[in-house]
Amino acid sequence: MLPVEVIERKRDGAELSPRDLTDFLDGFTRGDVGDYQVAAFLMAVYYRGLSDAELLALTRTILGSGRTLSFDDGGPPAVDKHSTGGVGDKVSLVLAPLLAEAGLRVPMMSGRGLGHSGGTLDKLAAIPGFRTDLGLAEFRDVLAEVGCAMIGQTPEIAPLDGRLYALRDVTATVPSIPLIAASIVAKKVAEGIGALVLDVKFGAGAFLPDREDALRLAETLVGLAGRLGLPATALLTSMEAPLGATVGNALEVREAVACLRGEGPGDLRTVTLALGSEALVAAGAATDPDAAGARLSRLLDGGGPLARFRRLVEAQGGDPRVVDDPDGLPAASFRHEVRATRSGVVSRLDARALGWAAVELGAGRRRIEDEVDPSVGLEIVTPVGAGVEAGGVVVRIHARTEEEAGRAAGRVAGAIEIADEAPPPGPLVWRKVGAGP
Ligand code: URA
């Protein structure tokens, strides 16, 4: 079938055979199918969706575009966690050393920030010297030595995803359930892990804000991973407001370190422990998520995961002193406070608007080639549900210049709502999809 016929069939809602879909994408890899044709195809998928057979074929083609790793060497179970993307989400920095401390192996491959959402790779890059571009051999060495290793996507693993993702990013086709599911599952199967825990976000700052859409994404992800032999569990967690009290790379590392010390904001700890306990169950290292959560909580308070994070930083070339003295992290020279316009209770902090404000400050990229500034970001001084007097500080902006702070301040002010009473608290962890009760 000609590329244009593949696009036409999908545009008209017909089902493609796995063979036609695979040939089309292989043609893209070879250079016989143009970017513009794949962009049109992605938009057709955005509107028409994919059948189960098409979704499986797409995922297998992405998977087959690179290598598949294996951890079947009799060592500890290998697990990974993947989030569908959020604002202030620094869970991976805490969870990787925590799960390693609990006896699992965590070969974690993460992404850069995308749109309004932050990325684990950009947060790690805020640690002076930290390298996320390890080759696969080095990655395995760090994993063997520390129990966890954290890198970016390598050209060897699912390279087709990188190319499709770049096109999706600029053609408004990211928020598609089948495209997100194929992208994530193909990469995770290629990692060779034995179990996967997914953090599927819903709420203002999520790529799929609607809860029911997020639920369908979670079901699609878990079902697809299962069909490819990877046991997966998903938790649906709230991204209505940013997670924790910081947005921005160095600020988030500082907060993750606080959490590893047993301090830090309660929502970050709650989500981390919930995902961690599911990871232990999925890996067969525990049977009861509540008991697993209690064990992880004790480990976190005991300081072992913090020490492991220090070893990880050192093994990947970073300056381990920042773990003990976060003042060694990059800091912005200018602070600007966004204050409450009336007295009351903070009823909403719109995660998406705050994510874009952080991007505007330089914590994320407007264009693919932009450099991220690790020092800038936002500090939430008054969280949702807390009272504030008129003129009290709600958000502190960390900026390079007064002018940049001023530009972000309007956006930040627009993200804040103050009401007479505290809103009923929504669920932080709403539902679980996957094996078990
Ligand atoms: N994360 C991914 O890896 N892929 C997507 O499509 C969305 C989030």
XYZ file of C-alpha atoms and ligand atoms in Angstrom:
445
model
C 0.000 0.000 0.000
C 1.311 3.472 -0.841
C 1.995 5.806 2.123
C -0.795 8.100 0.971
C -3.243 5.159 0.984
C -2.273 4.288 4.566
C -2.990 7.888 5.613
C -6.234 7.907 3.645
C -7.496 4.691 5.246
C -6.736 5.937 8.737
C -8.233 9.333 7.971
C -11.464 7.597 6.890
C -11.610 5.415 10.001
C -10.760 2.089 8.341
C -8.557 -0.450 10.114
C -5.052 -0.989 8.812
C -3.519 -4.439 8.680
C -0.508 -4.848 10.988
C 1.564 -5.407 7.862
C 0.548 -2.107 6.220
C 1.119 -0.179 9.432
C 4.533 -1.717 9.984
C 5.579 -1.193 6.350
C 4.571 2.472 6.581
C 6.642 3.044 9.736
C 9.592 1.013 8.468
C 9.453 3.227 5.366
C 9.753 6.253 7.668
C 12.812 4.699 9.352
C 14.406 4.061 5.937
C 13.587 7.552 4.686
C 11.045 6.416 2.070
C 8.108 7.971 3.937
C 8.325 11.711 4.639
C 7.989 13.488 7.978
C 4.971 15.317 6.563
C 3.265 12.003 5.761
C 3.895 10.638 9.252
C 2.634 13.917 10.719
C -0.613 13.524 8.728
C -0.866 9.892 9.851
C -0.413 10.881 13.514
C -3.197 13.449 13.225
C -5.451 10.776 11.662
C -4.664 8.479 14.614
C -5.358 11.341 17.016
C -8.899 11.628 15.635
C -9.635 8.001 14.714
C -7.744 6.073 17.389
C -6.268 2.610 16.824
C -7.812 -0.853 17.094
C -6.183 -3.299 19.531
C -4.429 -5.045 16.638
C -3.155 -1.729 15.231
C -1.944 -0.606 18.664
C -0.045 -3.854 19.127
C 1.504 -3.542 15.655
C 2.557 0.082 16.300
C 4.108 -0.846 19.657
C 5.936 -3.847 18.198
C 7.303 -1.726 15.360
C 8.642 0.904 17.781
C 10.101 -1.863 19.964
C 11.689 -3.581 16.951
C 13.358 -0.348 15.805
C 16.093 -0.870 18.418
C 17.600 -3.333 20.883
C 15.950 -5.060 23.806
C 17.952 -5.328 27.036
C 17.712 -8.276 29.381
C 18.140 -8.579 33.130
C 17.481 -12.336 33.286
C 20.765 -13.002 35.080
C 19.460 -14.295 38.386
C 20.002 -10.893 40.044
C 17.345 -8.883 41.909
C 14.123 -8.151 40.012
C 14.442 -5.189 37.653
C 11.630 -2.623 37.807
C 10.980 0.844 36.505
C 8.431 3.596 37.080
C 7.142 5.858 34.330
C 4.972 8.918 34.686
C 2.763 10.276 31.934
C 4.163 13.734 32.725
C 3.489 16.393 35.319
C 4.562 19.615 37.007
C 6.830 19.494 40.067
C 7.000 15.702 39.739
C 10.320 14.739 41.309
C 9.175 11.259 42.413
C 11.776 9.382 40.320
C 14.664 11.009 42.196
C 13.353 9.612 45.465
C 11.891 6.361 44.219
C 14.911 4.965 42.343
C 17.252 4.921 45.399
C 14.375 3.910 47.680
C 13.516 0.825 45.623
C 17.206 -0.044 45.288
C 17.465 0.145 49.072
C 14.489 -2.230 49.264
C 16.470 -4.780 47.232
C 15.209 -4.184 43.682
C 17.223 -3.199 40.626
C 16.079 0.037 39.023
C 17.377 0.652 35.495
C 15.538 3.930 34.981
C 15.339 5.616 31.587
C 13.702 9.010 31.695
C 12.899 11.916 29.428
C 13.449 15.654 29.218
C 10.739 18.159 29.998
C 8.024 18.412 27.406
C 5.673 21.339 26.901
C 4.560 22.588 30.299
C 5.723 19.394 32.073
C 9.110 18.812 33.686
C 11.503 15.930 32.965
C 13.682 13.842 35.261
C 16.710 14.293 32.981
C 16.571 18.079 33.327
C 16.335 17.775 37.109
C 19.373 15.463 37.279
C 21.303 17.834 35.031
C 20.937 20.488 37.759
C 23.420 18.476 39.852
C 26.878 19.746 38.879
C 28.673 17.101 36.786
C 25.826 14.546 36.726
C 25.898 12.571 33.460
C 22.696 11.083 32.062
C 24.269 10.157 28.722
C 25.943 6.935 29.892
C 26.450 4.207 27.288
C 24.680 0.923 27.945
C 27.824 -0.736 29.375
C 28.374 2.104 31.855
C 24.666 2.079 32.681
C 24.915 -1.594 33.620
C 28.061 -0.941 35.711
C 26.334 1.805 37.747
C 23.294 -0.409 38.165
C 25.433 -3.288 39.452
C 27.313 -0.998 41.834
C 24.465 1.142 43.197
C 21.280 -0.839 42.499
C 19.814 1.984 40.430
C 20.959 4.013 37.451
C 19.255 6.936 35.737
C 19.816 7.800 32.103
C 18.096 9.328 29.100
C 16.795 7.482 26.133
C 19.669 5.982 24.161
C 19.740 5.682 20.377
C 19.774 1.908 20.823
C 16.409 1.707 22.630
C 13.233 2.261 20.597
C 14.763 4.981 18.347
C 11.533 5.222 16.335
C 9.789 6.569 19.437
C 12.195 9.508 19.581
C 11.385 10.460 15.973
C 7.639 9.995 16.358
C 7.670 11.900 19.627
C 9.477 14.870 18.077
C 6.798 15.032 15.366
C 3.958 14.657 17.873
C 5.356 17.456 19.972
C 5.124 19.954 17.115
C 1.884 18.701 15.523
C -0.372 18.806 18.630
C -0.700 15.000 18.660
C 0.794 14.227 22.093
C -2.529 13.777 23.964
C -3.647 10.607 22.165
C -4.255 7.493 24.234
C -2.917 4.954 21.687
C 0.084 7.120 20.787
C 1.042 7.655 24.437
C 0.506 3.970 25.244
C 2.626 2.703 22.338
C 5.382 5.209 23.108
C 5.671 4.294 26.778
C 5.144 0.538 26.572
C 7.566 0.009 23.663
C 10.363 1.785 25.590
C 9.677 -0.054 28.821
C 9.514 -3.498 27.181
C 12.813 -2.679 25.428
C 14.408 -1.921 28.814
C 14.088 -5.621 29.671
C 12.541 -4.962 33.100
C 10.430 -7.584 34.866
C 7.720 -5.216 36.161
C 6.508 -1.688 35.519
C 4.672 0.829 37.647
C 2.911 3.647 35.865
C 1.986 7.004 37.342
C -0.901 8.171 35.174
C -1.658 11.800 35.911
C -5.036 13.480 35.725
C -5.997 17.111 36.416
C -5.055 20.517 35.022
C -1.339 19.786 34.593
C -1.734 16.344 32.972
C -1.591 15.729 29.223
C -5.042 14.138 29.615
C -6.685 16.325 32.302
C -10.018 14.492 32.339
C -10.074 11.713 34.931
C -12.017 9.266 32.771
C -9.616 9.806 29.850
C -6.707 9.188 32.224
C -8.410 6.001 33.415
C -8.767 4.783 29.829
C -5.081 5.572 29.279
C -4.136 3.587 32.389
C -6.214 0.607 31.234
C -4.722 0.781 27.746
C -1.163 0.980 29.126
C -1.596 -1.923 31.539
C -3.390 -4.079 28.940
C -0.794 -3.384 26.243
C 2.167 -4.039 28.555
C 0.525 -7.328 29.621
C 0.096 -8.427 26.007
C 3.812 -7.878 25.496
C 4.659 -9.915 28.588
C 5.432 -7.026 30.953
C 3.387 -7.068 34.192
C 2.296 -3.500 34.891
C 0.277 -1.644 37.500
C -0.925 1.940 37.151
C -1.869 4.433 39.816
C -3.951 7.420 38.801
C -2.575 10.408 40.704
C -3.617 14.030 40.829
C -1.827 16.712 38.835
C -4.404 19.396 39.604
C -1.728 21.382 41.499
C 2.047 20.827 41.216
C 3.396 17.908 43.251
C 5.316 19.171 46.266
C 6.266 22.779 46.845
C 8.701 23.445 43.995
C 8.722 23.605 40.192
C 12.099 24.016 38.499
C 15.115 21.777 38.285
C 17.561 22.651 41.104
C 14.652 23.560 43.387
C 13.141 20.132 42.760
C 16.425 18.317 43.439
C 16.597 20.156 46.764
C 13.070 19.030 47.592
C 13.744 15.430 46.526
C 16.789 15.392 48.825
C 14.606 16.686 51.668
C 12.164 13.841 51.008
C 15.084 11.367 51.066
C 15.951 12.791 54.490
C 12.426 11.941 55.666
C 11.362 15.595 55.415
C 9.669 17.489 52.621
C 6.030 17.848 51.569
C 3.489 15.166 52.408
C 2.012 14.813 48.902
C 5.404 13.965 47.400
C 6.041 11.347 50.055
C 2.532 9.878 49.714
C 2.752 9.466 45.926
C 6.302 8.096 46.143
C 5.362 5.500 48.753
C 2.201 4.498 46.870
C 4.121 3.919 43.635
C 6.971 2.247 45.486
C 4.732 -0.226 47.255
C 3.079 -1.161 43.944
C 6.544 -1.655 42.458
C 7.488 -4.044 45.267
C 4.284 -6.026 44.738
C 4.633 -6.035 40.928
C 8.219 -7.292 41.265
C 7.119 -10.115 43.572
C 9.071 -8.676 46.517
C 5.889 -8.089 48.588
C 2.303 -9.284 48.521
C 0.489 -6.548 50.407
C 0.882 -2.937 49.177
C 0.072 -1.520 52.648
C 2.780 -3.556 54.348
C 5.179 -2.708 51.496
C 4.365 0.997 51.957
C 5.097 0.791 55.690
C 8.426 -0.875 54.958
C 9.396 1.780 52.420
C 8.377 4.498 54.861
C 10.731 3.060 57.498
C 13.538 2.814 54.947
C 13.058 6.442 53.942
C 13.254 7.582 57.556
C 16.325 5.413 58.146
C 18.533 7.384 55.722
C 19.615 4.418 53.535
C 17.977 5.779 50.350
C 19.676 9.149 50.901
C 23.080 7.456 51.154
C 22.271 5.463 48.015
C 21.319 8.631 46.158
C 24.697 10.097 47.150
C 26.407 6.992 45.693
C 24.333 7.291 42.522
C 25.291 10.947 42.069
C 28.962 10.089 42.528
C 28.822 7.026 40.227
C 27.293 9.137 37.448
C 29.934 11.863 37.715
C 27.972 14.340 39.850
C 29.139 16.278 42.886
C 27.903 14.221 45.870
C 28.389 17.184 48.247
C 25.104 18.697 47.049
C 23.275 15.815 48.708
C 24.504 17.004 52.109
C 24.590 20.678 51.295
C 21.976 21.571 48.653
C 23.270 25.141 48.764
C 25.844 23.836 46.278
C 23.082 23.572 43.663
C 22.630 26.390 41.151
C 20.518 29.232 42.564
C 18.829 32.114 40.723
C 19.946 35.593 41.647
C 16.544 37.272 41.645
C 13.463 36.522 43.801
C 9.998 37.943 43.317
C 7.022 37.248 45.529
C 3.504 36.830 44.196
C 1.123 37.877 46.958
C -2.500 37.172 47.801
C -4.903 39.833 46.535
C -7.356 39.051 49.358
C -7.538 37.072 52.591
C -8.937 33.553 52.472
C -7.845 30.021 51.635
C -5.827 29.070 48.562
C -8.379 27.015 46.627
C -6.488 26.360 43.399
C -2.948 26.467 42.030
C -3.308 25.579 38.370
C -0.496 23.127 37.599
C -0.525 23.756 33.857
C -0.311 27.549 34.196
C 2.488 27.221 36.779
C 4.295 24.740 34.508
C 4.208 27.265 31.645
C 5.373 30.023 33.995
C 8.391 27.862 34.911
C 9.089 27.232 31.206
C 8.898 30.967 30.592
C 11.490 31.534 33.335
C 13.834 29.103 31.557
C 13.212 25.876 33.529
C 11.924 24.192 30.354
C 12.218 24.598 26.600
C 10.114 26.609 24.220
C 12.028 25.140 21.281
C 13.792 21.770 21.136
C 17.239 23.384 20.953
C 16.727 25.699 23.978
C 19.078 25.369 26.958
C 17.403 24.829 30.319
C 18.451 27.032 33.240
C 18.692 24.753 36.299
C 18.444 27.603 38.793
C 15.050 29.123 37.974
C 11.574 28.075 39.020
C 8.778 28.503 41.514
C 8.443 27.886 45.213
C 4.918 27.388 46.525
C 4.862 29.122 49.880
C 1.122 28.735 50.555
C -0.252 25.425 49.249
C -3.843 24.606 48.286
C -6.004 24.406 51.407
C -3.846 26.771 53.487
C -5.039 30.145 54.735
C -3.444 33.405 53.641
C -3.837 37.072 54.584
C -4.172 39.724 51.876
C -0.591 40.596 50.880
C 0.793 37.270 52.124
C 3.177 35.369 49.846
C 1.625 32.531 47.827
C 4.397 31.768 45.307
C 8.040 32.865 45.229
C 9.538 33.201 41.756
C 13.244 32.371 41.293
C 14.397 34.184 38.156
C 17.524 35.345 36.343
C 16.392 38.949 36.117
C 13.748 41.263 37.480
C 12.290 41.585 33.996
C 11.891 37.813 33.561
C 10.359 37.517 37.016
C 7.915 40.283 36.146
C 6.854 38.495 32.952
C 6.217 35.213 34.802
C 4.442 36.965 37.685
C 1.316 37.682 35.623
C 0.980 34.053 34.641
C 1.596 32.896 38.230
C -0.988 35.332 39.594
C -3.499 33.968 37.072
C -2.873 30.425 38.344
C -3.826 31.304 41.933
C -7.403 31.237 43.241
C -8.359 32.275 46.750
C -11.768 31.451 48.237
C -13.531 31.914 51.559
C -13.290 28.257 52.477
C -10.942 25.390 51.758
C -12.110 23.283 48.794
C -12.982 19.649 49.555
C -9.665 17.842 49.070
C -9.637 15.783 45.854
C -7.944 12.373 45.883
C -4.155 12.445 45.516
C -4.092 8.775 44.544
C -7.446 8.126 42.915
C -7.403 4.571 41.585
C -5.289 1.606 40.758
C -5.404 -0.329 37.503
C -3.690 -3.676 37.175
C -3.123 -6.901 38.948
C -4.399 -7.491 42.486
C -7.158 -5.874 44.579
N 5.718 9.902 27.965
C 6.188 9.158 26.924
O 7.212 8.501 27.033
N 5.498 9.150 25.781
C 4.353 9.845 25.616
O 3.772 9.778 24.545
C 3.870 10.633 26.699
C 4.577 10.641 27.890
